[in-house]
């Protein structure tokens, strides 16, 4: 499943490949993915793409008609940009935009957990998918003071809490394990039991882990024309994720795997207390 760094890499790719293009035609091959794609989206034809932003794992394609196309990749979604428009669509090509230069952006999603929506740009903050989201981890809003206040009294395990988008967005399963390892915090520890010092170390670690992943994605993205959501190449940098039964890079103890809310967590029992 694409996490924040992968989505940011797709955003960068789209910025380089479709920004400032004018929409010639919108293609709806399927009316419903996870939700209905609103027919109003057809009104985006003739408008120009003015910027591509990201909020959490939502791509926001802002248009000159004061509307925004919202795209979420779900589990398996991919955004592909073709230099010339397709002659034939794949059966999972649910939504496409053809530009006036005859290039085409296609949203392909085999498992159909993805989202394509359309709204007034001015109403984005109140949009049902965006309104309850916590701060972006790479902004100043996500800082020690906020984090400590948010977590002090909580009894939930710290890993579950950092993956809750109401507290902070974009810390998915992989990066949760990785940042807790860096901060030396046991993932099962209740938030309220973690020292302020370690919580502030965790804020730093989350930012670092995500920045490094974005950097590695950006430098690996060779072909901007193919903004592929399914990028598996961050994997070789993991310190604990997927390394159960291997030895810890710091202390040589065996990395353990536990399951929390149905998701695998990896940690070093010696380094993470
Ligand atoms: Zn260790």
PDB file of C-alpha atoms and ligand atoms in Angstrom:
ATOM      1  CA  UNK A   1       0.000   0.000   0.000  1.00  0.00           C
ATOM      2  CA  UNK A   2       1.441   3.415  -0.889  1.00  0.00           C
ATOM      3  CA  UNK A   3       2.404   5.425   2.185  1.00  0.00           C
ATOM      4  CA  UNK A   4       3.063   9.161   2.485  1.00  0.00           C
ATOM      5  CA  UNK A   5       6.569   9.107   0.925  1.00  0.00           C
ATOM      6  CA  UNK A   6       5.316   7.150  -2.082  1.00  0.00           C
ATOM      7  CA  UNK A   7       2.367   9.531  -2.533  1.00  0.00           C
ATOM      8  CA  UNK A   8       4.726  12.506  -2.262  1.00  0.00           C
ATOM      9  CA  UNK A   9       6.892  10.912  -4.969  1.00  0.00           C
ATOM     10  CA  UNK A  10       3.831  10.543  -7.196  1.00  0.00           C
ATOM     11  CA  UNK A  11       2.947  14.195  -6.502  1.00  0.00           C
ATOM     12  CA  UNK A  12       6.425  15.318  -7.554  1.00  0.00           C
ATOM     13  CA  UNK A  13       6.140  13.187 -10.694  1.00  0.00           C
ATOM     14  CA  UNK A  14       2.760  14.713 -11.559  1.00  0.00           C
ATOM     15  CA  UNK A  15       4.047  18.213 -10.916  1.00  0.00           C
ATOM     16  CA  UNK A  16       6.751  17.601 -13.496  1.00  0.00           C
ATOM     17  CA  UNK A  17       4.543  15.838 -16.022  1.00  0.00           C
ATOM     18  CA  UNK A  18       1.060  17.431 -15.979  1.00  0.00           C
ATOM     19  CA  UNK A  19       1.258  20.792 -14.200  1.00  0.00           C
ATOM     20  CA  UNK A  20       0.051  23.727 -16.322  1.00  0.00           C
ATOM     21  CA  UNK A  21      -1.522  21.450 -18.933  1.00  0.00           C
ATOM     22  CA  UNK A  22      -5.060  22.151 -20.124  1.00  0.00           C
ATOM     23  CA  UNK A  23      -7.716  19.457 -19.873  1.00  0.00           C
ATOM     24  CA  UNK A  24      -9.288  18.541 -23.165  1.00  0.00           C
ATOM     25  CA  UNK A  25     -11.450  15.601 -22.086  1.00  0.00           C
ATOM     26  CA  UNK A  26     -12.346  13.679 -18.939  1.00  0.00           C
ATOM     27  CA  UNK A  27     -12.987   9.948 -19.305  1.00  0.00           C
ATOM     28  CA  UNK A  28     -15.072   8.021 -16.781  1.00  0.00           C
ATOM     29  CA  UNK A  29     -14.809   4.326 -17.528  1.00  0.00           C
ATOM     30  CA  UNK A  30     -16.365   3.463 -14.207  1.00  0.00           C
ATOM     31  CA  UNK A  31     -18.844   5.432 -12.120  1.00  0.00           C
ATOM     32  CA  UNK A  32     -17.821   4.074  -8.761  1.00  0.00           C
ATOM     33  CA  UNK A  33     -14.446   3.149  -7.256  1.00  0.00           C
ATOM     34  CA  UNK A  34     -14.594   3.255  -3.443  1.00  0.00           C
ATOM     35  CA  UNK A  35     -17.206   5.995  -3.775  1.00  0.00           C
ATOM     36  CA  UNK A  36     -19.079   7.393  -6.770  1.00  0.00           C
ATOM     37  CA  UNK A  37     -16.995   9.682  -8.962  1.00  0.00           C
ATOM     38  CA  UNK A  38     -19.202  12.824  -9.169  1.00  0.00           C
ATOM     39  CA  UNK A  39     -20.384  13.587 -12.709  1.00  0.00           C
ATOM     40  CA  UNK A  40     -19.680  17.238 -11.970  1.00  0.00           C
ATOM     41  CA  UNK A  41     -16.029  16.348 -12.615  1.00  0.00           C
ATOM     42  CA  UNK A  42     -16.811  16.601 -16.349  1.00  0.00           C
ATOM     43  CA  UNK A  43     -17.014  20.372 -15.826  1.00  0.00           C
ATOM     44  CA  UNK A  44     -13.238  20.327 -15.380  1.00  0.00           C
ATOM     45  CA  UNK A  45     -12.851  20.081 -19.150  1.00  0.00           C
ATOM     46  CA  UNK A  46     -11.210  23.217 -20.638  1.00  0.00           C
ATOM     47  CA  UNK A  47      -9.593  24.174 -17.325  1.00  0.00           C
ATOM     48  CA  UNK A  48      -5.899  24.287 -16.680  1.00  0.00           C
ATOM     49  CA  UNK A  49      -3.972  22.490 -13.946  1.00  0.00           C
ATOM     50  CA  UNK A  50      -2.495  25.188 -11.742  1.00  0.00           C
ATOM     51  CA  UNK A  51      -0.822  23.162  -8.972  1.00  0.00           C
ATOM     52  CA  UNK A  52      -0.587  19.701  -7.460  1.00  0.00           C
ATOM     53  CA  UNK A  53      -0.604  19.458  -3.689  1.00  0.00           C
ATOM     54  CA  UNK A  54      -0.805  16.660  -1.168  1.00  0.00           C
ATOM     55  CA  UNK A  55      -2.760  16.437   2.100  1.00  0.00           C
ATOM     56  CA  UNK A  56      -2.009  13.227   3.990  1.00  0.00           C
ATOM     57  CA  UNK A  57      -2.217  10.575   1.256  1.00  0.00           C
ATOM     58  CA  UNK A  58      -4.622  12.589  -0.908  1.00  0.00           C
ATOM     59  CA  UNK A  59      -3.316  14.124  -4.120  1.00  0.00           C
ATOM     60  CA  UNK A  60      -4.966  17.496  -4.785  1.00  0.00           C
ATOM     61  CA  UNK A  61      -5.005  18.551  -8.427  1.00  0.00           C
ATOM     62  CA  UNK A  62      -5.966  22.232  -8.358  1.00  0.00           C
ATOM     63  CA  UNK A  63      -7.632  23.649 -11.437  1.00  0.00           C
ATOM     64  CA  UNK A  64      -8.074  27.116 -12.940  1.00  0.00           C
ATOM     65  CA  UNK A  65     -11.881  26.811 -12.520  1.00  0.00           C
ATOM     66  CA  UNK A  66     -11.444  27.056  -8.700  1.00  0.00           C
ATOM     67  CA  UNK A  67     -12.102  23.330  -8.279  1.00  0.00           C
ATOM     68  CA  UNK A  68      -9.844  20.482  -7.175  1.00  0.00           C
ATOM     69  CA  UNK A  69      -9.674  16.866  -8.266  1.00  0.00           C
ATOM     70  CA  UNK A  70      -8.921  14.705  -5.199  1.00  0.00           C
ATOM     71  CA  UNK A  71      -7.178  11.381  -5.807  1.00  0.00           C
ATOM     72  CA  UNK A  72      -6.383   8.679  -3.237  1.00  0.00           C
ATOM     73  CA  UNK A  73      -4.438   5.632  -4.400  1.00  0.00           C
ATOM     74  CA  UNK A  74      -6.093   3.277  -1.890  1.00  0.00           C
ATOM     75  CA  UNK A  75      -4.383  -0.117  -1.776  1.00  0.00           C
ATOM     76  CA  UNK A  76      -3.362  -0.582  -5.380  1.00  0.00           C
ATOM     77  CA  UNK A  77      -4.033   2.662  -7.261  1.00  0.00           C
ATOM     78  CA  UNK A  78      -1.552   3.993  -9.808  1.00  0.00           C
ATOM     79  CA  UNK A  79      -1.449   7.266 -11.658  1.00  0.00           C
ATOM     80  CA  UNK A  80       0.160   6.792 -15.044  1.00  0.00           C
ATOM     81  CA  UNK A  81       1.000   9.571 -17.452  1.00  0.00           C
ATOM     82  CA  UNK A  82       1.303   8.677 -21.124  1.00  0.00           C
ATOM     83  CA  UNK A  83       2.963  10.935 -23.686  1.00  0.00           C
ATOM     84  CA  UNK A  84       0.204  10.219 -26.192  1.00  0.00           C
ATOM     85  CA  UNK A  85      -3.366   9.257 -25.361  1.00  0.00           C
ATOM     86  CA  UNK A  86      -4.178   5.569 -25.127  1.00  0.00           C
ATOM     87  CA  UNK A  87      -5.809   3.673 -27.957  1.00  0.00           C
ATOM     88  CA  UNK A  88      -7.298   1.180 -25.574  1.00  0.00           C
ATOM     89  CA  UNK A  89      -7.902   1.159 -21.833  1.00  0.00           C
ATOM     90  CA  UNK A  90      -7.015  -1.583 -19.388  1.00  0.00           C
ATOM     91  CA  UNK A  91     -10.049  -2.876 -17.497  1.00  0.00           C
ATOM     92  CA  UNK A  92      -8.756  -1.210 -14.319  1.00  0.00           C
ATOM     93  CA  UNK A  93      -8.261   2.210 -15.962  1.00  0.00           C
ATOM     94  CA  UNK A  94     -11.255   3.796 -14.218  1.00  0.00           C
ATOM     95  CA  UNK A  95     -10.620   7.481 -14.765  1.00  0.00           C
ATOM     96  CA  UNK A  96      -8.520   9.450 -17.249  1.00  0.00           C
ATOM     97  CA  UNK A  97      -7.718  13.008 -18.279  1.00  0.00           C
ATOM     98  CA  UNK A  98      -6.715  13.779 -21.847  1.00  0.00           C
ATOM     99  CA  UNK A  99      -4.800  17.026 -22.254  1.00  0.00           C
ATOM    100  CA  UNK A 100      -4.810  19.442 -25.183  1.00  0.00           C
ATOM    101  CA  UNK A 101      -1.270  18.300 -26.120  1.00  0.00           C
ATOM    102  CA  UNK A 102      -2.705  14.783 -26.601  1.00  0.00           C
ATOM    103  CA  UNK A 103      -0.961  13.343 -23.510  1.00  0.00           C
ATOM    104  CA  UNK A 104      -3.063  11.481 -20.976  1.00  0.00           C
ATOM    105  CA  UNK A 105      -3.140  10.803 -17.248  1.00  0.00           C
ATOM    106  CA  UNK A 106      -4.805   7.522 -16.265  1.00  0.00           C
ATOM    107  CA  UNK A 107      -5.945   6.351 -12.826  1.00  0.00           C
ATOM    108  CA  UNK A 108      -5.685   2.560 -12.657  1.00  0.00           C
ATOM    109  CA  UNK A 109      -6.852   0.672  -9.571  1.00  0.00           C
ATOM    110  CA  UNK A 110      -7.295  -3.106  -9.616  1.00  0.00           C
ATOM    111  CA  UNK A 111      -8.611  -3.434  -6.066  1.00  0.00           C
ATOM    112  CA  UNK A 112     -10.788  -0.312  -6.213  1.00  0.00           C
ATOM    113  CA  UNK A 113     -10.077   1.094  -2.739  1.00  0.00           C
ATOM    114  CA  UNK A 114      -8.974   4.317  -4.371  1.00  0.00           C
ATOM    115  CA  UNK A 115     -10.914   7.577  -4.553  1.00  0.00           C
ATOM    116  CA  UNK A 116     -11.486  10.204  -7.242  1.00  0.00           C
ATOM    117  CA  UNK A 117     -13.524  13.200  -6.080  1.00  0.00           C
ATOM    118  CA  UNK A 118     -14.178  16.766  -7.207  1.00  0.00           C
ATOM    119  CA  UNK A 119     -14.833  19.803  -5.047  1.00  0.00           C
ATOM    120  CA  UNK A 120     -14.468  23.582  -4.863  1.00  0.00           C
ATOM    121  CA  UNK A 121     -10.881  24.355  -3.886  1.00  0.00           C
ATOM    122  CA  UNK A 122     -12.139  26.819  -1.258  1.00  0.00           C
ATOM    123  CA  UNK A 123     -14.096  24.002   0.436  1.00  0.00           C
ATOM    124  CA  UNK A 124     -11.204  21.520   0.698  1.00  0.00           C
ATOM    125  CA  UNK A 125     -10.663  21.998   4.436  1.00  0.00           C
ATOM    126  CA  UNK A 126     -14.315  21.037   5.073  1.00  0.00           C
ATOM    127  CA  UNK A 127     -14.297  18.068   2.688  1.00  0.00           C
ATOM    128  CA  UNK A 128     -15.534  14.873   4.379  1.00  0.00           C
ATOM    129  CA  UNK A 129     -12.287  13.014   3.700  1.00  0.00           C
ATOM    130  CA  UNK A 130     -10.013  15.846   4.831  1.00  0.00           C
ATOM    131  CA  UNK A 131     -11.760  17.706   7.641  1.00  0.00           C
ATOM    132  CA  UNK A 132     -10.746  15.436  10.539  1.00  0.00           C
ATOM    133  CA  UNK A 133      -7.122  14.977   9.553  1.00  0.00           C
ATOM    134  CA  UNK A 134      -4.406  15.855  12.054  1.00  0.00           C
ATOM    135  CA  UNK A 135      -1.325  17.917  11.171  1.00  0.00           C
ATOM    136  CA  UNK A 136       1.086  17.039   8.379  1.00  0.00           C
ATOM    137  CA  UNK A 137       4.174  15.408   9.931  1.00  0.00           C
ATOM    138  CA  UNK A 138       6.635  17.506   7.935  1.00  0.00           C
ATOM    139  CA  UNK A 139       5.149  20.870   8.889  1.00  0.00           C
ATOM    140  CA  UNK A 140       5.861  23.001  11.976  1.00  0.00           C
ATOM    141  CA  UNK A 141       2.331  22.285  13.263  1.00  0.00           C
ATOM    142  CA  UNK A 142       3.622  18.846  14.144  1.00  0.00           C
ATOM    143  CA  UNK A 143       6.014  19.749  16.950  1.00  0.00           C
ATOM    144  CA  UNK A 144       7.062  18.589  20.434  1.00  0.00           C
ATOM    145  CA  UNK A 145       4.570  20.774  22.264  1.00  0.00           C
ATOM    146  CA  UNK A 146       1.613  19.565  20.202  1.00  0.00           C
ATOM    147  CA  UNK A 147       2.694  15.952  20.318  1.00  0.00           C
ATOM    148  CA  UNK A 148       3.355  15.813  24.065  1.00  0.00           C
ATOM    149  CA  UNK A 149       0.007  17.494  24.822  1.00  0.00           C
ATOM    150  CA  UNK A 150      -1.813  15.126  22.458  1.00  0.00           C
ATOM    151  CA  UNK A 151      -0.230  11.972  23.884  1.00  0.00           C
ATOM    152  CA  UNK A 152       0.379  12.588  27.615  1.00  0.00           C
ATOM    153  CA  UNK A 153      -2.860  11.166  28.958  1.00  0.00           C
ATOM    154  CA  UNK A 154      -3.451   8.437  26.394  1.00  0.00           C
ATOM    155  CA  UNK A 155      -3.547   4.803  27.391  1.00  0.00           C
ATOM    156  CA  UNK A 156      -3.350   3.453  23.832  1.00  0.00           C
ATOM    157  CA  UNK A 157      -0.138   1.789  22.649  1.00  0.00           C
ATOM    158  CA  UNK A 158       2.127   4.419  21.107  1.00  0.00           C
ATOM    159  CA  UNK A 159       2.301   2.673  17.735  1.00  0.00           C
ATOM    160  CA  UNK A 160      -1.487   2.675  17.359  1.00  0.00           C
ATOM    161  CA  UNK A 161      -1.602   6.357  18.364  1.00  0.00           C
ATOM    162  CA  UNK A 162       0.981   7.562  15.836  1.00  0.00           C
ATOM    163  CA  UNK A 163      -0.868   5.699  13.085  1.00  0.00           C
ATOM    164  CA  UNK A 164      -4.134   7.482  13.970  1.00  0.00           C
ATOM    165  CA  UNK A 165      -4.650  10.235  11.372  1.00  0.00           C
ATOM    166  CA  UNK A 166      -6.421  12.407  13.970  1.00  0.00           C
ATOM    167  CA  UNK A 167      -3.092  12.740  15.830  1.00  0.00           C
ATOM    168  CA  UNK A 168      -0.792  13.035  12.824  1.00  0.00           C
ATOM    169  CA  UNK A 169      -1.317  12.021   9.202  1.00  0.00           C
ATOM    170  CA  UNK A 170       0.825   9.862   6.996  1.00  0.00           C
ATOM    171  CA  UNK A 171       2.599   7.652   9.540  1.00  0.00           C
ATOM    172  CA  UNK A 172       1.729   4.297   8.036  1.00  0.00           C
ATOM    173  CA  UNK A 173       2.642   0.850   9.262  1.00  0.00           C
ATOM    174  CA  UNK A 174       6.192   0.696   7.893  1.00  0.00           C
ATOM    175  CA  UNK A 175       7.255   4.165   9.010  1.00  0.00           C
ATOM    176  CA  UNK A 176       5.635   3.729  12.454  1.00  0.00           C
ATOM    177  CA  UNK A 177       7.916   0.751  13.206  1.00  0.00           C
ATOM    178  CA  UNK A 178      10.948   2.536  11.786  1.00  0.00           C
ATOM    179  CA  UNK A 179      10.482   5.774  13.728  1.00  0.00           C
ATOM    180  CA  UNK A 180       9.790   4.002  17.051  1.00  0.00           C
ATOM    181  CA  UNK A 181      13.021   2.053  16.599  1.00  0.00           C
ATOM    182  CA  UNK A 182      14.971   5.273  16.057  1.00  0.00           C
ATOM    183  CA  UNK A 183      13.414   6.869  19.119  1.00  0.00           C
ATOM    184  CA  UNK A 184      14.047   3.757  21.250  1.00  0.00           C
ATOM    185  CA  UNK A 185      10.385   3.341  22.233  1.00  0.00           C
ATOM    186  CA  UNK A 186       8.631  -0.006  22.661  1.00  0.00           C
ATOM    187  CA  UNK A 187       5.656   0.044  20.232  1.00  0.00           C
ATOM    188  CA  UNK A 188       3.327  -1.554  22.815  1.00  0.00           C
ATOM    189  CA  UNK A 189       4.083   1.058  25.488  1.00  0.00           C
ATOM    190  CA  UNK A 190       1.062   3.192  26.486  1.00  0.00           C
ATOM    191  CA  UNK A 191       1.493   6.787  25.246  1.00  0.00           C
ATOM    192  CA  UNK A 192       1.128   8.221  28.742  1.00  0.00           C
ATOM    193  CA  UNK A 193       4.029   6.068  29.984  1.00  0.00           C
ATOM    194  CA  UNK A 194       6.508   7.383  27.413  1.00  0.00           C
ATOM    195  CA  UNK A 195       8.754  10.157  28.754  1.00  0.00           C
ATOM    196  CA  UNK A 196       8.498  13.669  27.297  1.00  0.00           C
ATOM    197  CA  UNK A 197      12.099  13.358  26.210  1.00  0.00           C
ATOM    198  CA  UNK A 198      11.353  10.240  24.184  1.00  0.00           C
ATOM    199  CA  UNK A 199       8.169  11.728  22.721  1.00  0.00           C
ATOM    200  CA  UNK A 200      10.133  14.681  21.431  1.00  0.00           C
ATOM    201  CA  UNK A 201      12.738  12.276  20.042  1.00  0.00           C
ATOM    202  CA  UNK A 202       9.871  10.468  18.293  1.00  0.00           C
ATOM    203  CA  UNK A 203       8.721  13.706  16.627  1.00  0.00           C
ATOM    204  CA  UNK A 204      12.237  14.108  15.216  1.00  0.00           C
ATOM    205  CA  UNK A 205      12.406  10.447  14.159  1.00  0.00           C
ATOM    206  CA  UNK A 206       9.066  10.550  12.314  1.00  0.00           C
ATOM    207  CA  UNK A 207      10.193  13.620  10.372  1.00  0.00           C
ATOM    208  CA  UNK A 208      13.598  12.086   9.588  1.00  0.00           C
ATOM    209  CA  UNK A 209      12.278   8.702   8.489  1.00  0.00           C
ATOM    210  CA  UNK A 210       9.696  10.290   6.168  1.00  0.00           C
ATOM    211  CA  UNK A 211      12.158  12.813   4.735  1.00  0.00           C
ATOM    212  CA  UNK A 212      14.713  10.109   3.989  1.00  0.00           C
ATOM    213  CA  UNK A 213      12.081   7.939   2.308  1.00  0.00           C
ATOM    214  CA  UNK A 214      10.906  10.875   0.175  1.00  0.00           C
ATOM    215  CA  UNK A 215      14.493  11.654  -0.754  1.00  0.00           C
ATOM    216  CA  UNK A 216      15.215   8.069  -1.740  1.00  0.00           C
ATOM    217  CA  UNK A 217      11.969   7.955  -3.752  1.00  0.00           C
ATOM    218  CA  UNK A 218      12.754  11.200  -5.494  1.00  0.00           C
ATOM    219  CA  UNK A 219      16.228  10.134  -6.493  1.00  0.00           C
ATOM    220  CA  UNK A 220      15.050   6.732  -7.706  1.00  0.00           C
ATOM    221  CA  UNK A 221      12.243   8.155  -9.795  1.00  0.00           C
ATOM    222  CA  UNK A 222      13.918   8.035 -13.164  1.00  0.00           C
ATOM    223  CA  UNK A 223      10.988   8.467 -15.472  1.00  0.00           C
ATOM    224  CA  UNK A 224       8.716  11.334 -14.480  1.00  0.00           C
ATOM    225  CA  UNK A 225       6.310  10.376 -17.208  1.00  0.00           C
ATOM    226  CA  UNK A 226       5.405   7.242 -15.320  1.00  0.00           C
ATOM    227  CA  UNK A 227       4.193   8.390 -11.922  1.00  0.00           C
ATOM    228  CA  UNK A 228       3.729   4.970 -10.508  1.00  0.00           C
ATOM    229  CA  UNK A 229       2.070   4.614  -7.126  1.00  0.00           C
ATOM    230  CA  UNK A 230       3.370   1.108  -6.653  1.00  0.00           C
ATOM    231  CA  UNK A 231       6.947   1.834  -5.671  1.00  0.00           C
ATOM    232  CA  UNK A 232       8.725  -0.921  -3.787  1.00  0.00           C
ATOM    233  CA  UNK A 233      12.191   0.561  -3.682  1.00  0.00           C
ATOM    234  CA  UNK A 234      12.255   2.163  -0.252  1.00  0.00           C
ATOM    235  CA  UNK A 235      12.477  -1.289   1.245  1.00  0.00           C
ATOM    236  CA  UNK A 236      16.223  -1.788   1.425  1.00  0.00           C
ATOM    237  CA  UNK A 237      16.612   1.045   3.922  1.00  0.00           C
ATOM    238  CA  UNK A 238      14.503  -0.483   6.675  1.00  0.00           C
ATOM    239  CA  UNK A 239      16.127  -1.008  10.063  1.00  0.00           C
ATOM    240  CA  UNK A 240      13.413  -3.184  11.646  1.00  0.00           C
ATOM    241  CA  UNK A 241      10.454  -3.472   9.267  1.00  0.00           C
ATOM    242  CA  UNK A 242      10.268  -6.988   7.798  1.00  0.00           C
ATOM    243  CA  UNK A 243      13.445  -8.023   9.680  1.00  0.00           C
ATOM    244  CA  UNK A 244      11.999 -10.364  12.350  1.00  0.00           C
ATOM    245  CA  UNK A 245      14.457 -13.066  13.452  1.00  0.00           C
ATOM    246  CA  UNK A 246      17.341 -10.987  11.976  1.00  0.00           C
ATOM    247  CA  UNK A 247      19.675  -9.212  14.350  1.00  0.00           C
ATOM    248  CA  UNK A 248      19.422  -5.569  15.400  1.00  0.00           C
ATOM    249  CA  UNK A 249      21.920  -3.296  13.605  1.00  0.00           C
ATOM    250  CA  UNK A 250      22.689  -1.540  16.914  1.00  0.00           C
ATOM    251  CA  UNK A 251      22.829  -4.294  19.563  1.00  0.00           C
ATOM    252  CA  UNK A 252      22.628  -7.616  17.664  1.00  0.00           C
ATOM    253  CA  UNK A 253      19.549  -8.766  19.635  1.00  0.00           C
ATOM    254  CA  UNK A 254      16.882 -10.568  17.621  1.00  0.00           C
ATOM    255  CA  UNK A 255      14.226  -8.317  16.016  1.00  0.00           C
ATOM    256  CA  UNK A 256      10.741  -9.324  17.140  1.00  0.00           C
ATOM    257  CA  UNK A 257       7.433  -9.187  15.325  1.00  0.00           C
ATOM    258  CA  UNK A 258       4.123  -8.625  17.097  1.00  0.00           C
ATOM    259  CA  UNK A 259       0.641  -7.961  15.744  1.00  0.00           C
ATOM    260  CA  UNK A 260      -1.166  -4.771  16.836  1.00  0.00           C
ATOM    261  CA  UNK A 261      -4.688  -4.116  15.544  1.00  0.00           C
ATOM    262  CA  UNK A 262      -4.147  -6.663  12.813  1.00  0.00           C
ATOM    263  CA  UNK A 263      -0.930  -5.062  11.534  1.00  0.00           C
ATOM    264  CA  UNK A 264       2.608  -6.373  11.962  1.00  0.00           C
ATOM    265  CA  UNK A 265       4.957  -4.368  14.159  1.00  0.00           C
ATOM    266  CA  UNK A 266       8.720  -4.960  14.201  1.00  0.00           C
ATOM    267  CA  UNK A 267      11.017  -3.829  17.021  1.00  0.00           C
ATOM    268  CA  UNK A 268      14.174  -4.569  18.968  1.00  0.00           C
ATOM    269  CA  UNK A 269      13.255  -5.647  22.519  1.00  0.00           C
ATOM    270  CA  UNK A 270      16.652  -4.516  23.811  1.00  0.00           C
ATOM    271  CA  UNK A 271      16.878  -1.055  22.176  1.00  0.00           C
ATOM    272  CA  UNK A 272      13.194  -0.193  22.552  1.00  0.00           C
ATOM    273  CA  UNK A 273      12.075  -0.024  26.177  1.00  0.00           C
TER     274      UNK A 273
HETATM  275 ZN1  LIG B   1      18.787  -3.467  19.372  1.00  0.00          ZN
END
